[in-house]
GROMACS .gro file of C-alpha atoms in nm:
model
  244
    1MET     CA    1  -0.948  -7.255  -6.449
    2LYS     CA    2  -0.868  -7.613  -6.552
    3SER     CA    3  -0.975  -7.738  -6.209
    4ILE     CA    4  -1.308  -7.557  -6.237
    5MET     CA    5  -1.371  -7.699  -6.582
    6ALA     CA    6  -1.285  -8.049  -6.458
    7LEU     CA    7  -1.526  -8.006  -6.167
    8LEU     CA    8  -1.805  -7.889  -6.397
    9LYS     CA    9  -1.747  -8.184  -6.632
   10ALA     CA   10  -1.757  -8.420  -6.335
   11MET     CA   11  -2.086  -8.267  -6.218
   12LEU     CA   12  -2.232  -8.304  -6.567
   13SER     CA   13  -2.121  -8.668  -6.570
   14SER     CA   14  -2.283  -8.725  -6.230
   15PHE     CA   15  -2.605  -8.569  -6.355
   16ARG     CA   16  -2.604  -8.801  -6.659
   17ASP     CA   17  -2.561  -9.097  -6.425
   18LEU     CA   18  -2.870  -8.986  -6.232
   19LEU     CA   19  -3.087  -8.934  -6.540
   20PRO     CA   20  -3.221  -9.295  -6.552
   21ILE     CA   21  -3.355  -9.285  -6.196
   22ILE     CA   22  -3.492  -8.933  -6.254
   23PHE     CA   23  -3.673  -9.059  -6.563
   24VAL     CA   24  -3.813  -9.364  -6.381
   25ILE     CA   25  -3.947  -9.162  -6.088
   26SER     CA   26  -4.093  -8.893  -6.316
   27PHE     CA   27  -4.256  -9.146  -6.547
   28PHE     CA   28  -4.430  -9.343  -6.274
   29GLN     CA   29  -4.528  -9.031  -6.081
   30LEU     CA   30  -4.666  -8.834  -6.375
   31VAL     CA   31  -4.781  -9.105  -6.619
   32VAL     CA   32  -4.872  -9.409  -6.409
   33LEU     CA   33  -4.988  -9.245  -6.085
   34GLN     CA   34  -5.089  -8.927  -6.272
   35GLN     CA   35  -4.999  -8.706  -5.978
   36PRO     CA   36  -4.774  -8.399  -5.976
   37LEU     CA   37  -4.449  -8.415  -5.785
   38PRO     CA   38  -4.498  -8.264  -5.440
   39GLN     CA   39  -4.269  -7.987  -5.317
   40TRP     CA   40  -4.068  -7.910  -5.630
   41GLY     CA   41  -3.830  -7.681  -5.444
   42PRO     CA   42  -3.693  -7.933  -5.191
   43ILE     CA   43  -3.678  -8.203  -5.459
   44LEU     CA   44  -3.467  -7.987  -5.692
   45LEU     CA   45  -3.245  -7.877  -5.405
   46GLY     CA   46  -3.200  -8.239  -5.301
   47LEU     CA   47  -3.112  -8.333  -5.658
   48ILE     CA   48  -2.845  -8.064  -5.665
   49PHE     CA   49  -2.704  -8.194  -5.336
   50VAL     CA   50  -2.695  -8.550  -5.475
   51VAL     CA   51  -2.511  -8.437  -5.790
   52MET     CA   52  -2.259  -8.243  -5.583
   53GLY     CA   53  -2.220  -8.530  -5.338
   54LEU     CA   54  -2.152  -8.784  -5.612
   55THR     CA   55  -1.907  -8.549  -5.777
   56PHE     CA   56  -1.705  -8.482  -5.463
   57PHE     CA   57  -1.719  -8.850  -5.366
   58ILE     CA   58  -1.566  -8.956  -5.698
   59PHE     CA   59  -1.304  -8.681  -5.667
   60GLY     CA   60  -1.225  -8.804  -5.317
   61LEU     CA   61  -1.178  -9.160  -5.440
   62GLU     CA   62  -0.944  -9.054  -5.719
   63MET     CA   63  -0.745  -8.810  -5.505
   64GLY     CA   64  -0.732  -8.993  -5.174
   65LEU     CA   65  -0.859  -9.345  -5.118
   66PHE     CA   66  -0.738  -9.519  -5.434
   67PRO     CA   67  -0.384  -9.372  -5.422
   68ILE     CA   68  -0.334  -9.442  -5.052
   69GLY     CA   69  -0.461  -9.798  -5.086
   70GLU     CA   70  -0.232  -9.872  -5.379
   71SER     CA   71   0.070  -9.701  -5.222
   72MET     CA   72   0.034  -9.898  -4.898
   73ALA     CA   73   0.001 -10.222  -5.094
   74HIS     CA   74   0.323 -10.138  -5.284
   75ALA     CA   75   0.499 -10.052  -4.957
   76PHE     CA   76   0.400 -10.378  -4.788
   77ALA     CA   77   0.506 -10.578  -5.094
   78LYS     CA   78   0.848 -10.411  -5.092
   79LYS     CA   79   0.881 -10.460  -4.717
   80GLY     CA   80   0.841 -10.834  -4.771
   81SER     CA   81   0.670 -10.898  -4.437
   82LEU     CA   82   0.381 -11.141  -4.485
   83ALA     CA   83   0.270 -11.115  -4.122
   84TRP     CA   84   0.234 -10.736  -4.131
   85LEU     CA   85   0.060 -10.752  -4.469
   86LEU     CA   86  -0.198 -10.997  -4.335
   87VAL     CA   87  -0.248 -10.791  -4.018
   88PHE     CA   88  -0.300 -10.482  -4.232
   89ALA     CA   89  -0.545 -10.667  -4.458
   90PHE     CA   90  -0.750 -10.786  -4.160
   91CYS     CA   91  -0.752 -10.443  -3.993
   92LEU     CA   92  -0.848 -10.275  -4.321
   93GLY     CA   93  -1.140 -10.512  -4.374
   94PHE     CA   94  -1.255 -10.490  -4.013
   95GLY     CA   95  -1.216 -10.113  -3.984
   96THR     CA   96  -1.387 -10.019  -4.309
   97THR     CA   97  -1.676 -10.257  -4.247
   98ILE     CA   98  -1.747 -10.148  -3.891
   99ALA     CA   99  -1.765  -9.789  -4.021
  100GLU     CA  100  -2.014  -9.870  -4.301
  101PRO     CA  101  -2.334  -9.666  -4.250
  102ALA     CA  102  -2.536  -9.927  -4.442
  103LEU     CA  103  -2.429 -10.203  -4.201
  104THR     CA  104  -2.518  -9.988  -3.902
  105ALA     CA  105  -2.863  -9.923  -4.046
  106VAL     CA  106  -2.931 -10.291  -4.121
  107ALA     CA  107  -2.805 -10.405  -3.779
  108THR     CA  108  -3.022 -10.148  -3.600
  109GLU     CA  109  -3.329 -10.244  -3.800
  110ALA     CA  110  -3.263 -10.615  -3.743
  111ALA     CA  111  -3.237 -10.557  -3.367
  112GLU     CA  112  -3.569 -10.372  -3.360
  113VAL     CA  113  -3.745 -10.645  -3.558
  114ALA     CA  114  -3.590 -10.916  -3.339
  115ALA     CA  115  -3.716 -10.737  -3.028
  116GLU     CA  116  -4.067 -10.698  -3.170
  117GLY     CA  117  -4.069 -11.065  -3.269
  118GLY     CA  118  -3.973 -11.181  -2.922
  119MET     CA  119  -3.632 -11.316  -3.022
  120ILE     CA  120  -3.459 -11.083  -2.775
  121GLU     CA  121  -3.580 -10.870  -2.487
  122ASN     CA  122  -3.765 -10.561  -2.601
  123ASN     CA  123  -3.542 -10.300  -2.443
  124GLN     CA  124  -3.270 -10.067  -2.568
  125GLU     CA  125  -2.984 -10.254  -2.402
  126ALA     CA  126  -3.076 -10.588  -2.561
  127GLN     CA  127  -3.122 -10.426  -2.902
  128LEU     CA  128  -2.786 -10.251  -2.877
  129GLU     CA  129  -2.614 -10.576  -2.779
  130TYR     CA  130  -2.776 -10.763  -3.069
  131ALA     CA  131  -2.688 -10.492  -3.322
  132SER     CA  132  -2.331 -10.461  -3.194
  133GLY     CA  133  -2.283 -10.838  -3.206
  134LEU     CA  134  -2.410 -10.847  -3.562
  135ARG     CA  135  -2.183 -10.561  -3.672
  136LEU     CA  136  -1.876 -10.714  -3.504
  137THR     CA  137  -1.951 -11.053  -3.659
  138VAL     CA  138  -1.976 -10.904  -4.007
  139ALA     CA  139  -1.667 -10.688  -3.960
  140PHE     CA  140  -1.464 -10.984  -3.832
  141SER     CA  141  -1.574 -11.196  -4.128
  142VAL     CA  142  -1.475 -10.926  -4.377
  143GLY     CA  143  -1.135 -10.891  -4.209
  144LEU     CA  144  -1.076 -11.263  -4.253
  145ALA     CA  145  -1.206 -11.242  -4.610
  146ILE     CA  146  -0.954 -10.974  -4.704
  147MET     CA  147  -0.677 -11.181  -4.545
  148LEU     CA  148  -0.786 -11.482  -4.750
  149GLY     CA  149  -0.801 -11.268  -5.064
  150VAL     CA  150  -0.449 -11.138  -5.004
  151ILE     CA  151  -0.319 -11.493  -4.960
  152ARG     CA  152  -0.491 -11.588  -5.286
  153ILE     CA  153  -0.313 -11.304  -5.467
  154LEU     CA  154   0.022 -11.407  -5.322
  155LYS     CA  155  -0.025 -11.775  -5.407
  156GLY     CA  156  -0.199 -11.721  -5.740
  157TRP     CA  157  -0.493 -11.947  -5.653
  158PRO     CA  158  -0.788 -11.943  -5.898
  159ILE     CA  159  -1.069 -11.739  -5.749
  160GLN     CA  160  -1.356 -11.925  -5.913
  161TRP     CA  161  -1.308 -12.246  -5.714
  162MET     CA  162  -1.286 -12.058  -5.386
  163ILE     CA  163  -1.603 -11.861  -5.457
  164VAL     CA  164  -1.794 -12.169  -5.573
  165GLY     CA  165  -1.685 -12.357  -5.260
  166GLY     CA  166  -1.792 -12.066  -5.042
  167TYR     CA  167  -2.138 -12.046  -5.192
  168LEU     CA  168  -2.180 -12.423  -5.159
  169LEU     CA  169  -2.108 -12.377  -4.788
  170VAL     CA  170  -2.367 -12.097  -4.777
  171MET     CA  171  -2.625 -12.328  -4.933
  172VAL     CA  172  -2.554 -12.602  -4.680
  173MET     CA  173  -2.568 -12.363  -4.385
  174THR     CA  174  -2.899 -12.223  -4.509
  175TRP     CA  175  -3.061 -12.560  -4.433
  176PHE     CA  176  -2.948 -12.552  -4.070
  177ALA     CA  177  -2.956 -12.180  -3.982
  178PRO     CA  178  -3.262 -12.034  -3.804
  179PRO     CA  179  -3.505 -11.893  -4.064
  180SER     CA  180  -3.506 -11.559  -3.882
  181ILE     CA  181  -3.136 -11.501  -3.949
  182ILE     CA  182  -3.111 -11.617  -4.312
  183GLY     CA  183  -3.244 -11.298  -4.470
  184ILE     CA  184  -3.024 -11.083  -4.246
  185ALA     CA  185  -2.722 -11.295  -4.337
  186TYR     CA  186  -2.786 -11.254  -4.709
  187ASP     CA  187  -2.835 -10.878  -4.673
  188SER     CA  188  -2.516 -10.851  -4.466
  189GLY     CA  189  -2.320 -10.975  -4.763
  190GLY     CA  190  -2.444 -10.679  -4.965
  191VAL     CA  191  -2.417 -10.394  -4.717
  192THR     CA  192  -2.051 -10.467  -4.641
  193THR     CA  193  -1.945 -10.371  -4.992
  194SER     CA  194  -2.040 -10.007  -4.988
  195THR     CA  195  -1.889  -9.659  -5.004
  196ILE     CA  196  -1.604  -9.706  -4.756
  197THR     CA  197  -1.500 -10.068  -4.805
  198VAL     CA  198  -1.498 -10.098  -5.183
  199PRO     CA  199  -1.248  -9.823  -5.278
  200LEU     CA  200  -0.982  -9.916  -5.022
  201VAL     CA  201  -1.013 -10.292  -5.066
  202THR     CA  202  -1.008 -10.267  -5.446
  203ALA     CA  203  -0.704 -10.041  -5.435
  204LEU     CA  204  -0.531 -10.288  -5.201
  205GLY     CA  205  -0.590 -10.581  -5.436
  206VAL     CA  206  -0.485 -10.399  -5.752
  207GLY     CA  207  -0.182 -10.243  -5.585
  208LEU     CA  208  -0.066 -10.572  -5.440
  209ALA     CA  209  -0.108 -10.762  -5.768
  210SER     CA  210   0.082 -10.487  -5.950
  211SER     CA  211   0.371 -10.514  -5.706
  212ILE     CA  212   0.423 -10.890  -5.727
  213LYS     CA  213   0.615 -11.037  -6.019
  214GLY     CA  214   0.409 -11.282  -6.222
  215ARG     CA  215   0.072 -11.145  -6.110
  216ASN     CA  216  -0.173 -10.978  -6.347
  217PRO     CA  217  -0.374 -10.695  -6.185
  218MET     CA  218  -0.673 -10.770  -6.409
  219ILE     CA  219  -0.675 -11.139  -6.314
  220ASP     CA  220  -0.536 -11.140  -5.961
  221GLY     CA  221  -0.603 -10.786  -5.842
  222PHE     CA  222  -0.981 -10.807  -5.837
  223GLY     CA  223  -1.199 -11.044  -5.637
  224LEU     CA  224  -1.145 -10.919  -5.284
  225ILE     CA  225  -1.492 -10.765  -5.287
  226ALA     CA  226  -1.638 -11.105  -5.374
  227PHE     CA  227  -1.480 -11.252  -5.060
  228ALA     CA  228  -1.606 -10.956  -4.857
  229SER     CA  229  -1.961 -11.026  -4.980
  230LEU     CA  230  -1.943 -11.401  -4.925
  231THR     CA  231  -1.799 -11.447  -4.577
  232PRO     CA  232  -2.056 -11.232  -4.388
  233MET     CA  233  -2.332 -11.468  -4.499
  234ILE     CA  234  -2.143 -11.763  -4.352
  235PHE     CA  235  -2.052 -11.591  -4.028
  236VAL     CA  236  -2.391 -11.429  -3.967
  237MET     CA  237  -2.569 -11.762  -4.014
  238GLY     CA  238  -2.319 -11.911  -3.771
  239TYR     CA  239  -2.392 -11.621  -3.535
  240GLY     CA  240  -2.763 -11.703  -3.558
  241MET     CA  241  -2.699 -12.070  -3.485
  242VAL     CA  242  -2.502 -11.978  -3.172
  243LEU     CA  243  -2.776 -11.743  -3.048
  244SER     CA  244  -3.046 -12.002  -3.109
   0.00000   0.00000   0.00000
């Protein structure tokens, strides 16, 4: 009975989170456009599915991804093997990023646009090669980013200087990168930090900072996502320079 009540409360919370976007869509559809919403049935059914999906996703994070990420971070800290910790950090960043649906969608769309614009051959093989290269580049960059973030936690380096330096590098590379790749590079920094990457990477950082004496989880445990958003922009612009 307690589990059912907790599930219903979580669904109600998910519905409250969706209320702003429901209000925005309804307002512009009914007041600004002055048109009724088409197909009420499918829309309501879809809304129910979204509420249920958000609810089960949050439950999954709390029950599975966050605990396993933190427990593995604690285990690696106790093991005391820096090499294995860095290998795990790279594999975690690479594996979660390559599985991101948002990255797959952006890479596929970028390949289609590149083919239509004459940047690559307009056939399925060339588009697949371009999209795969883009995904692997982004995944590799995120793997390195998580490794760098883990080293920062271990050493206690201030994150602000590393992030500022990284964005200065992005600004410099923007001047030299092909214009056709700049927008894709910037978008790649956003799509990497999505439903799969964020929970596991955040749990890794917090768990690792909690396991190391002298580290504050609030100060040192967060920031890995910032690295995961920054490095794809650098690597994708580099990828564009190589292709050009």
